[in-house]
Short mmCIF file of C-alpha atoms in Angstrom, two decimals:
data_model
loop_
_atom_site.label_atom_id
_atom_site.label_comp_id
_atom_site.label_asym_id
_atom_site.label_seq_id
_atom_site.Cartn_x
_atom_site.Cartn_y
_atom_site.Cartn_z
CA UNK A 234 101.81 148.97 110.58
CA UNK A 235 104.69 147.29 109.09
CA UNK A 236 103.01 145.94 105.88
CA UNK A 237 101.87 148.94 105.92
CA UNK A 238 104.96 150.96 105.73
CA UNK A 239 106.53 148.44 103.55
CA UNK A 240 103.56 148.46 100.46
CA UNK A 241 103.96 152.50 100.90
CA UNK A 242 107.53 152.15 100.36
CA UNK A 243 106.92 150.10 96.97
CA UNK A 244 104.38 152.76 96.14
CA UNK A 245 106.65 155.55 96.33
CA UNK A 246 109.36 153.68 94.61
CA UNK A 247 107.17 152.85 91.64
CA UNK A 248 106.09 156.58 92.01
CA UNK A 249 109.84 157.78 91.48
CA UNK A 250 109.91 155.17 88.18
CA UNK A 251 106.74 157.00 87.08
CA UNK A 252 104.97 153.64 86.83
CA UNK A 253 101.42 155.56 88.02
CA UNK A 254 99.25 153.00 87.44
CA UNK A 255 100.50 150.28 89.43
CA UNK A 256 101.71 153.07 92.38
CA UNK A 257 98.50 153.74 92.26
CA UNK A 258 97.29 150.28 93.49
CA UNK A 259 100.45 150.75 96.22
CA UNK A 260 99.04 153.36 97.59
CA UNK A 261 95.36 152.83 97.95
CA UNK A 262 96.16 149.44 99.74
CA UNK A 263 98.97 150.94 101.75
CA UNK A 264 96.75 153.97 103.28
CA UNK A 265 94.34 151.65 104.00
CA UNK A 266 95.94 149.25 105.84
CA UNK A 267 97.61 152.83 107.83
CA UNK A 268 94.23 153.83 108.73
CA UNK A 269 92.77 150.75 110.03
CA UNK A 270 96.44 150.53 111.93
CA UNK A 271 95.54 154.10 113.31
CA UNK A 272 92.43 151.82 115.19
CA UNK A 273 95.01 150.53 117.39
CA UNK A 274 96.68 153.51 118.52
CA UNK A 275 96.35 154.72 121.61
CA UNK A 276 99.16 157.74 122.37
CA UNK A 277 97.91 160.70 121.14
CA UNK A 278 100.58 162.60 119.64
CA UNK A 279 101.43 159.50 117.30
CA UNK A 280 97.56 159.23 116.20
CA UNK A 281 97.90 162.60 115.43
CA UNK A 282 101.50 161.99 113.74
CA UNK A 283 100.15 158.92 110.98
CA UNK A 284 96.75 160.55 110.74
CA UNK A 285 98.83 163.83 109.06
CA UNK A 286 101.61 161.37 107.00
CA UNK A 287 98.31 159.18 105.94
CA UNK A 288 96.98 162.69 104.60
CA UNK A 289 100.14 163.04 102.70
CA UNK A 290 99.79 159.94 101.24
CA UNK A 291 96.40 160.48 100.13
CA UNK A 292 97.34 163.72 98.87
CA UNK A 293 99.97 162.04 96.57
CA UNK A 294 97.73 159.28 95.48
CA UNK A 295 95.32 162.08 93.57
CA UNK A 296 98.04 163.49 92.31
CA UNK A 297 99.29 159.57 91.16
CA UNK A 298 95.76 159.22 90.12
CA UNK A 299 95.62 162.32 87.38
CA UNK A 300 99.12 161.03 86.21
CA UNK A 301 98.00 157.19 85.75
CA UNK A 302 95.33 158.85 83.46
CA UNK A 303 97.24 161.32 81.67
CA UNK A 304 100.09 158.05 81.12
CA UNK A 305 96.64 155.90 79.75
CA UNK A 306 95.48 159.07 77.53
CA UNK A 307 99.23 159.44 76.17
CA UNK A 308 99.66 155.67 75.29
CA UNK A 309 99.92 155.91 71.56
CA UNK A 310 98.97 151.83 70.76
CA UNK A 311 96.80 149.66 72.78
CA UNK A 312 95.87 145.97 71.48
CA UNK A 313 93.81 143.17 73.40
CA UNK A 314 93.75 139.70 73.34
CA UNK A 315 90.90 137.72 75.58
CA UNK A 316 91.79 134.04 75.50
CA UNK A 317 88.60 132.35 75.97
CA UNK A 318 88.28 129.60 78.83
CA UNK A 319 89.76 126.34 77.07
CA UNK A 320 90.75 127.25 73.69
CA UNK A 321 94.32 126.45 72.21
CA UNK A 322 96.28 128.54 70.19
CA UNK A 323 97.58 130.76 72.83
CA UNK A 324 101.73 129.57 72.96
CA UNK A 325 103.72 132.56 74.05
CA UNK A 326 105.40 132.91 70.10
CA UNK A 327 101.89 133.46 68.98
CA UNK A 328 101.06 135.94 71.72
CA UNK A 329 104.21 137.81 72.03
CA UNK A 330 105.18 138.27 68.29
CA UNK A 331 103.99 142.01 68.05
CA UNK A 332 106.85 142.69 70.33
CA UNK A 333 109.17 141.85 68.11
CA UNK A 334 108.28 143.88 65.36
CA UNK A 335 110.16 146.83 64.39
CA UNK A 336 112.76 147.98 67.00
CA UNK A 337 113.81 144.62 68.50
CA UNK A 338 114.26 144.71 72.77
CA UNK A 339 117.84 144.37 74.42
CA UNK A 340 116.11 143.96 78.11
CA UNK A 341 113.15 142.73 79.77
CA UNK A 342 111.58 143.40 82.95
CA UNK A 343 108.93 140.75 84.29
CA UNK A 344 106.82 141.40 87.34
CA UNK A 345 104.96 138.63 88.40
CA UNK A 346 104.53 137.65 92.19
CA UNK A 347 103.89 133.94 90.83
CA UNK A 348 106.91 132.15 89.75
CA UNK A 349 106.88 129.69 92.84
CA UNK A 350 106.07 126.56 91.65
CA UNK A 351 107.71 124.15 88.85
CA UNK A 352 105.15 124.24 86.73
CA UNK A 353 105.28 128.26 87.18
CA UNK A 354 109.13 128.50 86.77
CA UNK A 355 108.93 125.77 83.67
CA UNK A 356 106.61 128.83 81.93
CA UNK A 357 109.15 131.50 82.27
CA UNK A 358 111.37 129.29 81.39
CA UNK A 359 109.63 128.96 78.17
CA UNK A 360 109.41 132.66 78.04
CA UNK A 361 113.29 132.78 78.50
CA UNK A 362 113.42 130.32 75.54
CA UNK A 363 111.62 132.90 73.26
CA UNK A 364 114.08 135.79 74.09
CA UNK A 365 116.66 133.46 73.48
CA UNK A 366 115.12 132.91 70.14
CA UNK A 367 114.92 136.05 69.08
CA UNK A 368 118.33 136.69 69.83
CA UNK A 369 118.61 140.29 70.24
CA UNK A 370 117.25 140.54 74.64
CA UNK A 371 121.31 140.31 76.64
CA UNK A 372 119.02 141.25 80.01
CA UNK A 373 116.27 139.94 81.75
CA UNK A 374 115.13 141.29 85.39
CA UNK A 375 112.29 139.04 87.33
CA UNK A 376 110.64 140.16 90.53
CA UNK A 377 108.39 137.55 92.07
CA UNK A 378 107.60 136.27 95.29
CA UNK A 379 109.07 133.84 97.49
CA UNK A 380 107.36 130.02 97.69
CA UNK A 381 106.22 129.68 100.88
CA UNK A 382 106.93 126.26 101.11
CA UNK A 383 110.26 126.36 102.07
CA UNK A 384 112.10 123.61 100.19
CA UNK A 385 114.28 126.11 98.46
CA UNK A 386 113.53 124.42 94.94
CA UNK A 387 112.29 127.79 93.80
CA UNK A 388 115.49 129.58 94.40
CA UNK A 389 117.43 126.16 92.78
CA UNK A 390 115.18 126.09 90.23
CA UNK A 391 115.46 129.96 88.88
CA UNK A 392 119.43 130.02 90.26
CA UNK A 393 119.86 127.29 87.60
CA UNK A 394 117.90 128.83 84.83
CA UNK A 395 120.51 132.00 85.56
CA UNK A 396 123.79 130.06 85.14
CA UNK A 397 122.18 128.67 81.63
CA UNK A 398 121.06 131.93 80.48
CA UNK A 399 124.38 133.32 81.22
CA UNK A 400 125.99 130.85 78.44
CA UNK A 401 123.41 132.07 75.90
CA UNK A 402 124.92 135.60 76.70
CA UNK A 403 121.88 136.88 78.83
CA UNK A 404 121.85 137.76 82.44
CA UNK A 405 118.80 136.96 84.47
CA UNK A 406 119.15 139.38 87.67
CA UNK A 407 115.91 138.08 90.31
CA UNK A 408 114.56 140.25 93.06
CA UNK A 409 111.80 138.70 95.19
CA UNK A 410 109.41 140.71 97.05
CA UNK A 411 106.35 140.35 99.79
CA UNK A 412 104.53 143.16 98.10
CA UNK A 413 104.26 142.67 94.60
CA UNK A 414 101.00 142.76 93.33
CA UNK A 415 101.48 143.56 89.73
CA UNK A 416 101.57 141.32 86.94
CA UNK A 417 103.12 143.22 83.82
CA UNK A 418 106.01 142.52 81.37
CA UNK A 419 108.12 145.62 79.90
CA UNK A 420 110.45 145.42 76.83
CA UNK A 421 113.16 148.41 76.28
CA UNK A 422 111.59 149.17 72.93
CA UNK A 423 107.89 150.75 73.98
CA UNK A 424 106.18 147.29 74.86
CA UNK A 425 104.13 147.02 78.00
CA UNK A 426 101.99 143.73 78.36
CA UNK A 427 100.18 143.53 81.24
CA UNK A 428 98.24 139.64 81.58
CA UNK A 429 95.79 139.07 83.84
CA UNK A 430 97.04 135.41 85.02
CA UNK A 431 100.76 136.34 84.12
CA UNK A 432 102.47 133.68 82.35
CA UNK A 433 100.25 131.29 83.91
CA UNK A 434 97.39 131.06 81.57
CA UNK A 435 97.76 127.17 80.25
CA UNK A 436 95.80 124.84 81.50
CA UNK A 437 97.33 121.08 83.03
CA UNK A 438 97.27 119.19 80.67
CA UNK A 439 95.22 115.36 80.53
CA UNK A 440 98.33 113.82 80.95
CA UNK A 441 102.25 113.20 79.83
CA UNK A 442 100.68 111.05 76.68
CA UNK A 443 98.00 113.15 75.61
CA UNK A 444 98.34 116.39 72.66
CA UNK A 445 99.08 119.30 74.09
CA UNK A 446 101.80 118.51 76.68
CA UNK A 447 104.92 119.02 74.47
CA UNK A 448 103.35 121.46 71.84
CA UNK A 449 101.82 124.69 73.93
CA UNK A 450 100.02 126.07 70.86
CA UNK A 451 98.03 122.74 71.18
CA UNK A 452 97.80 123.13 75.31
CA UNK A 453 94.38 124.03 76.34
CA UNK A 454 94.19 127.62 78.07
CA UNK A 455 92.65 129.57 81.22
CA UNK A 456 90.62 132.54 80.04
CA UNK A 457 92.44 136.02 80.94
CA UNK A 458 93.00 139.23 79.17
CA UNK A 459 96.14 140.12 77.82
CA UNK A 460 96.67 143.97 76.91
CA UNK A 461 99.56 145.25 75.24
CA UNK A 462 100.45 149.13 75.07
CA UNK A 463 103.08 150.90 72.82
CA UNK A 464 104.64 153.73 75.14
CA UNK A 465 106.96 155.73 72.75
CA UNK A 466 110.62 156.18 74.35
#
């Protein structure tokens, strides 16, 4: 009932951004995981309290629904790039450079429930390096989850990567979160990019002496989808 409550929560608070799409996901899991809760019940009057608030829910999630497809008729650009399993090519100045074109973005929001591990935190760290590059992003937001592992290198790691970003004039603010499913990058100026494998899309490489491990446009890749939508401000 908890997780259930909680994901419902996230729902309705991507609801109030008017992020549709990815409420939409919220929801459907959240109800649910309420219903099959409702198995368990066994006092009447609070069976009969959830079933009514799970028939609110559902009643919002159609409404959601028509919105996420009025937002996905309205977007006014929509570009795809499919990576193919193992080809090269793929570093994230090649694959990001359309959002840089034209009105240049002051912030950045990243959702991405996986940057846990080094290897993980070393590619938004690379993804940091490109804002940095371009010289114009002063904010960068990060919601991920939390490595289960409990070392606390994550949280070292990414508290680290905010004190250096802060001398290149950019503040890194990081929320983590139990319920984040999404996997989607937003820039101020119209950008969406949603990725299916987030920023983790390169491949290991063969090893520290082989092409490819310094030079990611030579790094082998995973094969994911990467869409990119233009949402007029």
């Amino acid at each position: 009932m908890e997780r259930a409550a909680s994901i419902l929560t996230r729902a309705a608070d991507l609801d109030k951004a008017h992020r549709y799409s990815e409420s939409l996901i919220c929801y459907q899991e959240g109800i649910q995981l309420l219903l099959d809760a409702l198995k368990d019940v066994k006092d009447g009057a609070e069976k009969t309290k959830l079933r009514a608030r799970a028939g609110q829910y559902v009643e919002r999630a159609e409404a959601v629904k028509s919105l996420a497809r009025q937002e996905k008729e309205a977007t006014a650009q929509h570009h795809q790039v499919v990576i193919e399993e193992g080809s090269v090519g793929h570093d994230y100045p090649n694959v990001f450079s359309r959002v840089f074109q034209g009105k240049k973005p002051l912030s950045v929001e990243v959702d991405d429930a996986y940057v846990r591990s080094n290897h993980q935190i070393t590619n938004f760290l690379r993804f940091c390096e490109l804002l940095v590059r371009f010289g114009t992003v002063t904010t960068i937001r990060l919601q991920t989850g939390v490595d289960d592992r409990g070392d606390g290198q994550q949280q070292q790691h990414l508290q680290a990567l905010v004190k250096d970003l802060a001398t290149h004039h950019i503040t890194l603010h990081i929320t983590y979160s139990d319920t984040l499913h999404d996997r989607e990058i937003r820039f101020d100026n119209g950008w969406v990019v949603k990725i299916g494998r987030g920023l983790d899309y390169f491949k290991a490489p063969k090893g520290r002496f082989s092409v490819g491990f310094c030079d990611m446009n030579l790094r082998a890749c995973h094969a994911t989808t990467i869409d990119f939508y233009f949402r007029p401000k």
